[in-house]
Amino acid sequence: MLSKPLLTLKIDVDTYRGTREGVAPLVRMLAAHQANATFLFTMGPDHTGWALRRALRPGFFSKVSRTSVVEHYGLKTLMYGTLLPGPDIGKRCAEELRAVRDAGFECGIHTWDHTLWQDNVARRDAAWTSTMMRKAAARFAQVFGMPARTIGAAGWQMNVSAFAEHDTAGYAYASDGRAMLDERGAMLRAGDGPHRVRNGNTVLRCVQLPTTLPTLDELLGCQIDGKMLTASNIADHILSLTAENRRDHVYTLHAELEGQKLAPIFEQLLTGWQAQGYQLASMAEYHDKVKQSELPVCPITWDELPGRSGRLIVQGKAA
């Protein structure tokens, strides 16, 4: 009997509010659907307010207007690091983090400081990068009593040193990048998926499990196939993508969105994916499925995706 395709759920937890208010509802929803997932936590301070500097980037205002950033993240969160001190998530939310593990879900590292990493790592050196990553790793070990097995970059932002640090830290698998998508959110290259990264002549050991589907904030408010995607029809659109391209996928969701006001959409997705015959899985389960396979080796590559401002890590073309 053929095994079900995997729909791997990678949950990025970016903020203090998302950790306190968005994680527990997701745990309950996943448990009700008997679905697995991986939670990736921000381990240090919440400086979301610094992200307002991105207002100068092309496409930023269009995304803000489409996705109601203030509504989903909260005005207080948008003042952390500016008018208000940024709360230390790993210190203040340690019980919430351990409760996710105790509920049976895989936990990993997102970053130390989400905004600091996302806005700086692309141009920082090896010393800065390793310091940030090792602070997050040390805090994770302090909270959970054991080292993390996996990691996923904040904002899909990396540099060469960050990829190398994965091997130094011993991460067997990570999800730091994206598959290339068209305007509808469909994959442009059928062969994209699990791979290893090449840095010059060095092939790194850590297996990359890239996100293969668009995120809610990339689609909401967009005109696709002649219609505006809203909260009432966006789940149907994403489900159409997984129906058309029935294969293993990685979907990235956010505790600040699917764990709060957009929870009804995520509930529709869970129900729909199960009806389509997908197994809702963790990153660990996906890695177990592919780790013995001969995986393609791809160069470190940056590009842009529809609905998201700025450049990010994408899966490069294998040699």
PDB file of C-alpha atoms in Angstrom:
ATOM      1  CA  MET A   1       0.000   0.000   0.000  1.00  0.00           C
ATOM      2  CA  LEU A   2       1.368   3.410  -0.971  1.00  0.00           C
ATOM      3  CA  SER A   3       2.112   5.742   1.924  1.00  0.00           C
ATOM      4  CA  LYS A   4       0.264   9.026   2.157  1.00  0.00           C
ATOM      5  CA  PRO A   5       2.055  12.159   0.976  1.00  0.00           C
ATOM      6  CA  LEU A   6       3.257  14.313   3.862  1.00  0.00           C
ATOM      7  CA  LEU A   7       1.946  17.796   4.530  1.00  0.00           C
ATOM      8  CA  THR A   8       4.628  19.019   6.925  1.00  0.00           C
ATOM      9  CA  LEU A   9       3.480  21.815   9.223  1.00  0.00           C
ATOM     10  CA  LYS A  10       6.247  24.225  10.241  1.00  0.00           C
ATOM     11  CA  ILE A  11       5.016  26.735  12.811  1.00  0.00           C
ATOM     12  CA  ASP A  12       7.110  29.891  13.160  1.00  0.00           C
ATOM     13  CA  VAL A  13       6.646  31.659  16.495  1.00  0.00           C
ATOM     14  CA  ASP A  14       8.034  35.142  16.000  1.00  0.00           C
ATOM     15  CA  THR A  15       6.812  37.249  18.920  1.00  0.00           C
ATOM     16  CA  TYR A  16       6.061  37.352  22.627  1.00  0.00           C
ATOM     17  CA  ARG A  17       2.346  37.735  21.925  1.00  0.00           C
ATOM     18  CA  GLY A  18       2.391  34.861  19.463  1.00  0.00           C
ATOM     19  CA  THR A  19       4.067  32.657  22.070  1.00  0.00           C
ATOM     20  CA  ARG A  20       1.665  33.622  24.844  1.00  0.00           C
ATOM     21  CA  GLU A  21      -1.588  33.743  22.860  1.00  0.00           C
ATOM     22  CA  GLY A  22      -1.133  31.854  19.609  1.00  0.00           C
ATOM     23  CA  VAL A  23       0.717  28.670  20.487  1.00  0.00           C
ATOM     24  CA  ALA A  24      -1.766  27.022  22.868  1.00  0.00           C
ATOM     25  CA  PRO A  25      -4.741  27.330  20.465  1.00  0.00           C
ATOM     26  CA  LEU A  26      -2.627  25.724  17.737  1.00  0.00           C
ATOM     27  CA  VAL A  27      -1.688  22.860  20.044  1.00  0.00           C
ATOM     28  CA  ARG A  28      -5.362  22.255  20.827  1.00  0.00           C
ATOM     29  CA  MET A  29      -6.388  22.464  17.161  1.00  0.00           C
ATOM     30  CA  LEU A  30      -3.655  20.080  16.022  1.00  0.00           C
ATOM     31  CA  ALA A  31      -4.494  17.606  18.772  1.00  0.00           C
ATOM     32  CA  ALA A  32      -8.163  17.675  17.813  1.00  0.00           C
ATOM     33  CA  HIS A  33      -7.195  16.737  14.243  1.00  0.00           C
ATOM     34  CA  GLN A  34      -4.574  14.212  15.379  1.00  0.00           C
ATOM     35  CA  ALA A  35      -2.101  16.236  13.335  1.00  0.00           C
ATOM     36  CA  ASN A  36       1.614  16.500  13.926  1.00  0.00           C
ATOM     37  CA  ALA A  37       3.733  19.643  13.461  1.00  0.00           C
ATOM     38  CA  THR A  38       7.020  21.307  14.347  1.00  0.00           C
ATOM     39  CA  PHE A  39       7.089  24.506  16.419  1.00  0.00           C
ATOM     40  CA  LEU A  40      10.099  26.784  15.885  1.00  0.00           C
ATOM     41  CA  PHE A  41      10.538  29.302  18.691  1.00  0.00           C
ATOM     42  CA  THR A  42      12.176  32.699  18.979  1.00  0.00           C
ATOM     43  CA  MET A  43      14.348  32.240  22.059  1.00  0.00           C
ATOM     44  CA  GLY A  44      15.418  35.788  22.951  1.00  0.00           C
ATOM     45  CA  PRO A  45      13.958  39.315  22.970  1.00  0.00           C
ATOM     46  CA  ASP A  46      10.981  40.502  20.933  1.00  0.00           C
ATOM     47  CA  HIS A  47      12.052  43.622  19.047  1.00  0.00           C
ATOM     48  CA  THR A  48       9.227  43.609  16.512  1.00  0.00           C
ATOM     49  CA  GLY A  49       9.031  47.408  16.622  1.00  0.00           C
ATOM     50  CA  TRP A  50      12.385  47.600  14.840  1.00  0.00           C
ATOM     51  CA  ALA A  51      10.688  46.035  11.804  1.00  0.00           C
ATOM     52  CA  LEU A  52       9.013  49.368  11.062  1.00  0.00           C
ATOM     53  CA  ARG A  53      12.296  50.333   9.411  1.00  0.00           C
ATOM     54  CA  ARG A  54      11.277  48.002   6.586  1.00  0.00           C
ATOM     55  CA  ALA A  55       8.755  50.660   5.539  1.00  0.00           C
ATOM     56  CA  LEU A  56      11.318  51.914   3.049  1.00  0.00           C
ATOM     57  CA  ARG A  57      11.457  48.570   1.220  1.00  0.00           C
ATOM     58  CA  PRO A  58       9.517  48.144  -2.041  1.00  0.00           C
ATOM     59  CA  GLY A  59       6.283  46.275  -1.480  1.00  0.00           C
ATOM     60  CA  PHE A  60       6.164  46.782   2.285  1.00  0.00           C
ATOM     61  CA  PHE A  61       3.150  49.114   2.361  1.00  0.00           C
ATOM     62  CA  SER A  62       1.142  46.953  -0.027  1.00  0.00           C
ATOM     63  CA  LYS A  63       1.684  43.952   2.243  1.00  0.00           C
ATOM     64  CA  VAL A  64       0.751  45.944   5.368  1.00  0.00           C
ATOM     65  CA  SER A  65      -2.472  47.133   3.778  1.00  0.00           C
ATOM     66  CA  ARG A  66      -3.378  43.628   2.609  1.00  0.00           C
ATOM     67  CA  THR A  67      -2.651  41.735   5.826  1.00  0.00           C
ATOM     68  CA  SER A  68      -3.650  44.146   8.625  1.00  0.00           C
ATOM     69  CA  VAL A  69      -0.331  43.931  10.484  1.00  0.00           C
ATOM     70  CA  VAL A  70      -1.569  45.975  13.461  1.00  0.00           C
ATOM     71  CA  GLU A  71      -4.675  43.803  13.803  1.00  0.00           C
ATOM     72  CA  HIS A  72      -2.760  40.518  13.780  1.00  0.00           C
ATOM     73  CA  TYR A  73       0.341  41.505  15.747  1.00  0.00           C
ATOM     74  CA  GLY A  74      -1.129  44.116  18.071  1.00  0.00           C
ATOM     75  CA  LEU A  75      -0.079  47.702  18.654  1.00  0.00           C
ATOM     76  CA  LYS A  76       1.887  46.800  21.782  1.00  0.00           C
ATOM     77  CA  THR A  77       3.977  44.254  19.878  1.00  0.00           C
ATOM     78  CA  LEU A  78       4.790  46.894  17.244  1.00  0.00           C
ATOM     79  CA  MET A  79       6.219  49.110  20.009  1.00  0.00           C
ATOM     80  CA  TYR A  80       8.622  46.467  21.386  1.00  0.00           C
ATOM     81  CA  GLY A  81      12.169  47.724  20.954  1.00  0.00           C
ATOM     82  CA  THR A  82      11.066  51.323  20.355  1.00  0.00           C
ATOM     83  CA  LEU A  83       8.648  52.804  22.889  1.00  0.00           C
ATOM     84  CA  LEU A  84       8.590  49.638  24.996  1.00  0.00           C
ATOM     85  CA  PRO A  85      11.406  47.285  26.041  1.00  0.00           C
ATOM     86  CA  GLY A  86      11.376  43.978  24.197  1.00  0.00           C
ATOM     87  CA  PRO A  87      10.308  41.088  26.468  1.00  0.00           C
ATOM     88  CA  ASP A  88      12.666  38.113  26.618  1.00  0.00           C
ATOM     89  CA  ILE A  89      10.547  35.292  25.190  1.00  0.00           C
ATOM     90  CA  GLY A  90      12.708  32.374  26.290  1.00  0.00           C
ATOM     91  CA  LYS A  91      12.819  33.600  29.883  1.00  0.00           C
ATOM     92  CA  ARG A  92       9.235  34.730  30.277  1.00  0.00           C
ATOM     93  CA  CYS A  93       7.570  31.952  28.268  1.00  0.00           C
ATOM     94  CA  ALA A  94       9.618  28.905  29.250  1.00  0.00           C
ATOM     95  CA  GLU A  95       6.555  27.113  30.631  1.00  0.00           C
ATOM     96  CA  GLU A  96       4.591  27.718  27.422  1.00  0.00           C
ATOM     97  CA  LEU A  97       7.473  26.339  25.357  1.00  0.00           C
ATOM     98  CA  ARG A  98       7.813  23.193  27.455  1.00  0.00           C
ATOM     99  CA  ALA A  99       4.045  22.659  27.324  1.00  0.00           C
ATOM    100  CA  VAL A 100       4.306  22.238  23.538  1.00  0.00           C
ATOM    101  CA  ARG A 101       6.928  19.535  23.967  1.00  0.00           C
ATOM    102  CA  ASP A 102       4.879  17.890  26.700  1.00  0.00           C
ATOM    103  CA  ALA A 103       1.901  17.798  24.326  1.00  0.00           C
ATOM    104  CA  GLY A 104       3.994  15.623  22.003  1.00  0.00           C
ATOM    105  CA  PHE A 105       5.120  18.138  19.369  1.00  0.00           C
ATOM    106  CA  GLU A 106       8.608  18.611  17.989  1.00  0.00           C
ATOM    107  CA  CYS A 107      10.222  21.872  19.105  1.00  0.00           C
ATOM    108  CA  GLY A 108      13.118  23.640  17.434  1.00  0.00           C
ATOM    109  CA  ILE A 109      14.795  27.007  17.041  1.00  0.00           C
ATOM    110  CA  HIS A 110      13.563  29.875  14.910  1.00  0.00           C
ATOM    111  CA  THR A 111      16.122  32.482  15.983  1.00  0.00           C
ATOM    112  CA  TRP A 112      17.404  34.480  18.959  1.00  0.00           C
ATOM    113  CA  ASP A 113      15.981  37.888  17.990  1.00  0.00           C
ATOM    114  CA  HIS A 114      13.622  37.646  15.017  1.00  0.00           C
ATOM    115  CA  THR A 115      13.810  41.224  13.793  1.00  0.00           C
ATOM    116  CA  LEU A 116      17.547  41.618  14.414  1.00  0.00           C
ATOM    117  CA  TRP A 117      18.241  38.437  12.443  1.00  0.00           C
ATOM    118  CA  GLN A 118      15.837  39.086   9.584  1.00  0.00           C
ATOM    119  CA  ASP A 119      17.064  42.629   8.964  1.00  0.00           C
ATOM    120  CA  ASN A 120      20.798  42.015   9.345  1.00  0.00           C
ATOM    121  CA  VAL A 121      22.018  38.480   8.729  1.00  0.00           C
ATOM    122  CA  ALA A 122      22.398  38.767   4.944  1.00  0.00           C
ATOM    123  CA  ARG A 123      25.243  41.270   5.358  1.00  0.00           C
ATOM    124  CA  ARG A 124      26.794  40.145   8.654  1.00  0.00           C
ATOM    125  CA  ASP A 125      30.011  38.214   9.174  1.00  0.00           C
ATOM    126  CA  ALA A 126      30.647  34.763  10.625  1.00  0.00           C
ATOM    127  CA  ALA A 127      31.334  36.018  14.165  1.00  0.00           C
ATOM    128  CA  TRP A 128      28.042  37.923  14.433  1.00  0.00           C
ATOM    129  CA  THR A 129      26.138  35.029  12.895  1.00  0.00           C
ATOM    130  CA  SER A 130      27.537  32.287  15.099  1.00  0.00           C
ATOM    131  CA  THR A 131      27.075  34.423  18.222  1.00  0.00           C
ATOM    132  CA  MET A 132      23.379  34.895  17.456  1.00  0.00           C
ATOM    133  CA  MET A 133      22.817  31.237  16.615  1.00  0.00           C
ATOM    134  CA  ARG A 134      24.691  29.924  19.633  1.00  0.00           C
ATOM    135  CA  LYS A 135      22.785  32.218  21.997  1.00  0.00           C
ATOM    136  CA  ALA A 136      19.549  30.732  20.679  1.00  0.00           C
ATOM    137  CA  ALA A 137      20.918  27.191  20.973  1.00  0.00           C
ATOM    138  CA  ALA A 138      22.091  27.765  24.538  1.00  0.00           C
ATOM    139  CA  ARG A 139      18.729  29.203  25.585  1.00  0.00           C
ATOM    140  CA  PHE A 140      16.881  26.295  23.926  1.00  0.00           C
ATOM    141  CA  ALA A 141      19.020  23.805  25.864  1.00  0.00           C
ATOM    142  CA  GLN A 142      18.382  25.757  29.065  1.00  0.00           C
ATOM    143  CA  VAL A 143      14.609  25.721  28.548  1.00  0.00           C
ATOM    144  CA  PHE A 144      14.226  22.153  27.304  1.00  0.00           C
ATOM    145  CA  GLY A 145      17.138  20.420  29.037  1.00  0.00           C
ATOM    146  CA  MET A 146      18.504  19.115  25.731  1.00  0.00           C
ATOM    147  CA  PRO A 147      19.879  20.549  22.479  1.00  0.00           C
ATOM    148  CA  ALA A 148      17.635  21.332  19.548  1.00  0.00           C
ATOM    149  CA  ARG A 149      17.538  18.913  16.627  1.00  0.00           C
ATOM    150  CA  THR A 150      16.292  21.386  14.065  1.00  0.00           C
ATOM    151  CA  ILE A 151      16.078  25.038  13.101  1.00  0.00           C
ATOM    152  CA  GLY A 152      14.341  27.280  10.562  1.00  0.00           C
ATOM    153  CA  ALA A 153      15.569  30.751   9.663  1.00  0.00           C
ATOM    154  CA  ALA A 154      13.553  33.836  10.577  1.00  0.00           C
ATOM    155  CA  GLY A 155      12.161  35.458   7.448  1.00  0.00           C
ATOM    156  CA  TRP A 156      13.990  32.855   5.325  1.00  0.00           C
ATOM    157  CA  GLN A 157      17.098  35.001   5.782  1.00  0.00           C
ATOM    158  CA  MET A 158      20.533  33.373   5.949  1.00  0.00           C
ATOM    159  CA  ASN A 159      24.174  33.779   4.993  1.00  0.00           C
ATOM    160  CA  VAL A 160      26.946  31.325   4.170  1.00  0.00           C
ATOM    161  CA  SER A 161      28.182  31.233   7.767  1.00  0.00           C
ATOM    162  CA  ALA A 162      24.695  30.424   9.060  1.00  0.00           C
ATOM    163  CA  PHE A 163      24.437  27.393   6.793  1.00  0.00           C
ATOM    164  CA  ALA A 164      27.886  26.237   7.960  1.00  0.00           C
ATOM    165  CA  GLU A 165      26.851  26.684  11.602  1.00  0.00           C
ATOM    166  CA  HIS A 166      24.092  24.109  11.089  1.00  0.00           C
ATOM    167  CA  ASP A 167      26.729  21.437  10.556  1.00  0.00           C
ATOM    168  CA  THR A 168      28.835  22.723  13.462  1.00  0.00           C
ATOM    169  CA  ALA A 169      25.793  22.594  15.748  1.00  0.00           C
ATOM    170  CA  GLY A 170      24.840  19.120  14.519  1.00  0.00           C
ATOM    171  CA  TYR A 171      21.394  19.913  13.091  1.00  0.00           C
ATOM    172  CA  ALA A 172      20.383  16.969  10.914  1.00  0.00           C
ATOM    173  CA  TYR A 173      17.713  18.969   9.067  1.00  0.00           C
ATOM    174  CA  ALA A 174      16.465  22.543   8.756  1.00  0.00           C
ATOM    175  CA  SER A 175      13.934  24.595   6.832  1.00  0.00           C
ATOM    176  CA  ASP A 176      15.618  27.847   5.876  1.00  0.00           C
ATOM    177  CA  GLY A 177      14.359  28.514   2.368  1.00  0.00           C
ATOM    178  CA  ARG A 178      11.534  28.364  -0.124  1.00  0.00           C
ATOM    179  CA  ALA A 179      10.682  26.602  -3.350  1.00  0.00           C
ATOM    180  CA  MET A 180      10.136  29.033  -6.199  1.00  0.00           C
ATOM    181  CA  LEU A 181       6.432  29.840  -6.767  1.00  0.00           C
ATOM    182  CA  ASP A 182       4.397  31.490  -9.503  1.00  0.00           C
ATOM    183  CA  GLU A 183       1.815  34.241  -8.987  1.00  0.00           C
ATOM    184  CA  ARG A 184      -0.827  31.674  -7.960  1.00  0.00           C
ATOM    185  CA  GLY A 185       1.486  30.149  -5.358  1.00  0.00           C
ATOM    186  CA  ALA A 186       2.109  26.984  -7.408  1.00  0.00           C
ATOM    187  CA  MET A 187       5.595  25.483  -7.540  1.00  0.00           C
ATOM    188  CA  LEU A 188       7.615  26.493 -10.596  1.00  0.00           C
ATOM    189  CA  ARG A 189       9.941  23.464 -10.509  1.00  0.00           C
ATOM    190  CA  ALA A 190       8.531  20.012  -9.853  1.00  0.00           C
ATOM    191  CA  GLY A 191      11.874  18.754  -8.555  1.00  0.00           C
ATOM    192  CA  ASP A 192      12.163  21.250  -5.704  1.00  0.00           C
ATOM    193  CA  GLY A 193      12.061  19.781  -2.214  1.00  0.00           C
ATOM    194  CA  PRO A 194      14.527  18.164   0.202  1.00  0.00           C
ATOM    195  CA  HIS A 195      18.117  18.930  -0.740  1.00  0.00           C
ATOM    196  CA  ARG A 196      21.544  19.732   0.599  1.00  0.00           C
ATOM    197  CA  VAL A 197      23.312  23.058   0.159  1.00  0.00           C
ATOM    198  CA  ARG A 198      26.656  23.540  -1.551  1.00  0.00           C
ATOM    199  CA  ASN A 199      29.039  26.245  -0.374  1.00  0.00           C
ATOM    200  CA  GLY A 200      31.712  26.408  -3.068  1.00  0.00           C
ATOM    201  CA  ASN A 201      33.153  22.912  -3.240  1.00  0.00           C
ATOM    202  CA  THR A 202      31.769  21.937   0.170  1.00  0.00           C
ATOM    203  CA  VAL A 203      28.498  20.043   0.418  1.00  0.00           C
ATOM    204  CA  LEU A 204      26.930  20.633   3.828  1.00  0.00           C
ATOM    205  CA  ARG A 205      25.431  17.682   5.702  1.00  0.00           C
ATOM    206  CA  CYS A 206      22.276  19.365   7.025  1.00  0.00           C
ATOM    207  CA  VAL A 207      19.235  18.443   4.931  1.00  0.00           C
ATOM    208  CA  GLN A 208      17.084  21.369   3.844  1.00  0.00           C
ATOM    209  CA  LEU A 209      13.282  20.927   3.819  1.00  0.00           C
ATOM    210  CA  PRO A 210      12.097  24.063   1.981  1.00  0.00           C
ATOM    211  CA  THR A 211       8.621  25.535   2.256  1.00  0.00           C
ATOM    212  CA  THR A 212       6.731  24.590  -0.920  1.00  0.00           C
ATOM    213  CA  LEU A 213       3.446  26.446  -0.430  1.00  0.00           C
ATOM    214  CA  PRO A 214       2.600  30.153  -0.119  1.00  0.00           C
ATOM    215  CA  THR A 215       1.820  31.636   3.278  1.00  0.00           C
ATOM    216  CA  LEU A 216      -1.451  33.308   4.199  1.00  0.00           C
ATOM    217  CA  ASP A 217       0.093  36.770   4.380  1.00  0.00           C
ATOM    218  CA  GLU A 218       1.469  36.350   0.848  1.00  0.00           C
ATOM    219  CA  LEU A 219      -1.963  35.560  -0.589  1.00  0.00           C
ATOM    220  CA  LEU A 220      -4.523  37.538   1.415  1.00  0.00           C
ATOM    221  CA  GLY A 221      -5.814  40.515  -0.529  1.00  0.00           C
ATOM    222  CA  CYS A 222      -4.268  39.418  -3.824  1.00  0.00           C
ATOM    223  CA  GLN A 223      -6.113  39.108  -7.117  1.00  0.00           C
ATOM    224  CA  ILE A 224      -5.590  35.563  -8.412  1.00  0.00           C
ATOM    225  CA  ASP A 225      -7.484  33.870 -11.227  1.00  0.00           C
ATOM    226  CA  GLY A 226      -9.785  36.890 -11.471  1.00  0.00           C
ATOM    227  CA  LYS A 227     -10.838  36.958  -7.830  1.00  0.00           C
ATOM    228  CA  MET A 228      -9.713  38.645  -4.641  1.00  0.00           C
ATOM    229  CA  LEU A 229      -8.450  36.224  -2.021  1.00  0.00           C
ATOM    230  CA  THR A 230     -10.107  36.895   1.335  1.00  0.00           C
ATOM    231  CA  ALA A 231     -10.602  35.024   4.586  1.00  0.00           C
ATOM    232  CA  SER A 232     -13.651  33.373   3.045  1.00  0.00           C
ATOM    233  CA  ASN A 233     -11.947  31.756   0.053  1.00  0.00           C
ATOM    234  CA  ILE A 234      -8.198  31.598   0.708  1.00  0.00           C
ATOM    235  CA  ALA A 235      -8.321  28.087   2.189  1.00  0.00           C
ATOM    236  CA  ASP A 236     -10.010  26.815  -0.970  1.00  0.00           C
ATOM    237  CA  HIS A 237      -7.244  28.350  -3.059  1.00  0.00           C
ATOM    238  CA  ILE A 238      -4.441  26.735  -1.042  1.00  0.00           C
ATOM    239  CA  LEU A 239      -6.280  23.419  -1.077  1.00  0.00           C
ATOM    240  CA  SER A 240      -6.526  23.676  -4.863  1.00  0.00           C
ATOM    241  CA  LEU A 241      -2.722  23.904  -4.983  1.00  0.00           C
ATOM    242  CA  THR A 242      -2.252  20.724  -2.945  1.00  0.00           C
ATOM    243  CA  ALA A 243      -4.944  18.935  -4.954  1.00  0.00           C
ATOM    244  CA  GLU A 244      -3.263  19.850  -8.258  1.00  0.00           C
ATOM    245  CA  ASN A 245       0.230  18.962  -7.036  1.00  0.00           C
ATOM    246  CA  ARG A 246      -0.200  15.900  -4.842  1.00  0.00           C
ATOM    247  CA  ARG A 247       3.232  15.343  -3.324  1.00  0.00           C
ATOM    248  CA  ASP A 248       5.107  15.961  -0.088  1.00  0.00           C
ATOM    249  CA  HIS A 249       4.763  19.617   0.922  1.00  0.00           C
ATOM    250  CA  VAL A 250       5.961  21.972   3.657  1.00  0.00           C
ATOM    251  CA  TYR A 251       3.539  24.671   4.799  1.00  0.00           C
ATOM    252  CA  THR A 252       4.805  27.483   7.023  1.00  0.00           C
ATOM    253  CA  LEU A 253       2.278  29.043   9.370  1.00  0.00           C
ATOM    254  CA  HIS A 254       2.652  31.637  12.095  1.00  0.00           C
ATOM    255  CA  ALA A 255       1.420  31.580  15.674  1.00  0.00           C
ATOM    256  CA  GLU A 256       0.563  35.259  15.238  1.00  0.00           C
ATOM    257  CA  LEU A 257      -1.796  34.532  12.329  1.00  0.00           C
ATOM    258  CA  GLU A 258      -3.112  30.953  12.195  1.00  0.00           C
ATOM    259  CA  GLY A 259      -2.912  30.748  15.990  1.00  0.00           C
ATOM    260  CA  GLN A 260      -5.103  33.811  16.476  1.00  0.00           C
ATOM    261  CA  LYS A 261      -7.473  35.675  14.127  1.00  0.00           C
ATOM    262  CA  LEU A 262      -6.818  33.417  11.134  1.00  0.00           C
ATOM    263  CA  ALA A 263      -7.360  30.199  13.100  1.00  0.00           C
ATOM    264  CA  PRO A 264     -10.638  29.394  11.245  1.00  0.00           C
ATOM    265  CA  ILE A 265      -8.708  29.355   7.960  1.00  0.00           C
ATOM    266  CA  PHE A 266      -6.147  26.951   9.369  1.00  0.00           C
ATOM    267  CA  GLU A 267      -8.953  24.717  10.637  1.00  0.00           C
ATOM    268  CA  GLN A 268     -10.315  24.571   7.083  1.00  0.00           C
ATOM    269  CA  LEU A 269      -6.859  23.689   5.767  1.00  0.00           C
ATOM    270  CA  LEU A 270      -6.377  20.874   8.273  1.00  0.00           C
ATOM    271  CA  THR A 271      -9.768  19.387   7.412  1.00  0.00           C
ATOM    272  CA  GLY A 272      -9.168  19.812   3.692  1.00  0.00           C
ATOM    273  CA  TRP A 273      -5.689  18.294   3.659  1.00  0.00           C
ATOM    274  CA  GLN A 274      -6.880  15.273   5.594  1.00  0.00           C
ATOM    275  CA  ALA A 275      -9.767  14.865   3.137  1.00  0.00           C
ATOM    276  CA  GLN A 276      -7.214  15.001   0.304  1.00  0.00           C
ATOM    277  CA  GLY A 277      -5.354  12.096   1.886  1.00  0.00           C
ATOM    278  CA  TYR A 278      -2.349  13.923   3.315  1.00  0.00           C
ATOM    279  CA  GLN A 279      -0.592  12.904   6.519  1.00  0.00           C
ATOM    280  CA  LEU A 280      -0.072  16.033   8.629  1.00  0.00           C
ATOM    281  CA  ALA A 281       3.518  15.671   9.767  1.00  0.00           C
ATOM    282  CA  SER A 282       6.454  17.184  11.626  1.00  0.00           C
ATOM    283  CA  MET A 283       9.796  18.095  10.118  1.00  0.00           C
ATOM    284  CA  ALA A 284      11.290  15.085  11.901  1.00  0.00           C
ATOM    285  CA  GLU A 285       8.877  12.760  10.107  1.00  0.00           C
ATOM    286  CA  TYR A 286       9.671  14.323   6.746  1.00  0.00           C
ATOM    287  CA  HIS A 287      13.392  13.997   7.395  1.00  0.00           C
ATOM    288  CA  ASP A 288      12.968  10.357   8.383  1.00  0.00           C
ATOM    289  CA  LYS A 289      11.220   9.742   5.058  1.00  0.00           C
ATOM    290  CA  VAL A 290      13.969  11.251   2.892  1.00  0.00           C
ATOM    291  CA  LYS A 291      17.209  10.869   4.864  1.00  0.00           C
ATOM    292  CA  GLN A 292      18.269   7.664   3.070  1.00  0.00           C
ATOM    293  CA  SER A 293      17.537   9.121  -0.376  1.00  0.00           C
ATOM    294  CA  GLU A 294      20.117  10.560  -2.721  1.00  0.00           C
ATOM    295  CA  LEU A 295      19.200  14.227  -2.452  1.00  0.00           C
ATOM    296  CA  PRO A 296      20.057  16.961  -4.953  1.00  0.00           C
ATOM    297  CA  VAL A 297      22.778  19.446  -4.044  1.00  0.00           C
ATOM    298  CA  CYS A 298      21.879  23.085  -4.687  1.00  0.00           C
ATOM    299  CA  PRO A 299      23.826  26.367  -4.501  1.00  0.00           C
ATOM    300  CA  ILE A 300      22.919  29.009  -1.937  1.00  0.00           C
ATOM    301  CA  THR A 301      20.463  31.215  -3.839  1.00  0.00           C
ATOM    302  CA  TRP A 302      18.522  34.434  -3.204  1.00  0.00           C
ATOM    303  CA  ASP A 303      15.421  35.556  -5.083  1.00  0.00           C
ATOM    304  CA  GLU A 304      11.999  37.174  -4.656  1.00  0.00           C
ATOM    305  CA  LEU A 305       8.607  35.491  -4.270  1.00  0.00           C
ATOM    306  CA  PRO A 306       5.171  36.850  -5.197  1.00  0.00           C
ATOM    307  CA  GLY A 307       3.442  38.579  -2.295  1.00  0.00           C
ATOM    308  CA  ARG A 308       6.590  39.005  -0.174  1.00  0.00           C
ATOM    309  CA  SER A 309       8.808  42.093  -0.112  1.00  0.00           C
ATOM    310  CA  GLY A 310      12.548  41.716  -0.405  1.00  0.00           C
ATOM    311  CA  ARG A 311      14.886  38.874  -1.297  1.00  0.00           C
ATOM    312  CA  LEU A 312      15.019  35.612   0.606  1.00  0.00           C
ATOM    313  CA  ILE A 313      16.647  32.198   0.454  1.00  0.00           C
ATOM    314  CA  VAL A 314      15.175  29.996  -2.263  1.00  0.00           C
ATOM    315  CA  GLN A 315      16.128  26.577  -3.534  1.00  0.00           C
ATOM    316  CA  GLY A 316      18.696  26.940  -6.255  1.00  0.00           C
ATOM    317  CA  LYS A 317      18.923  24.791  -9.369  1.00  0.00           C
ATOM    318  CA  ALA A 318      20.822  21.571  -8.784  1.00  0.00           C
ATOM    319  CA  ALA A 319      23.916  21.093 -10.936  1.00  0.00           C
TER     320      ALA A 319
END
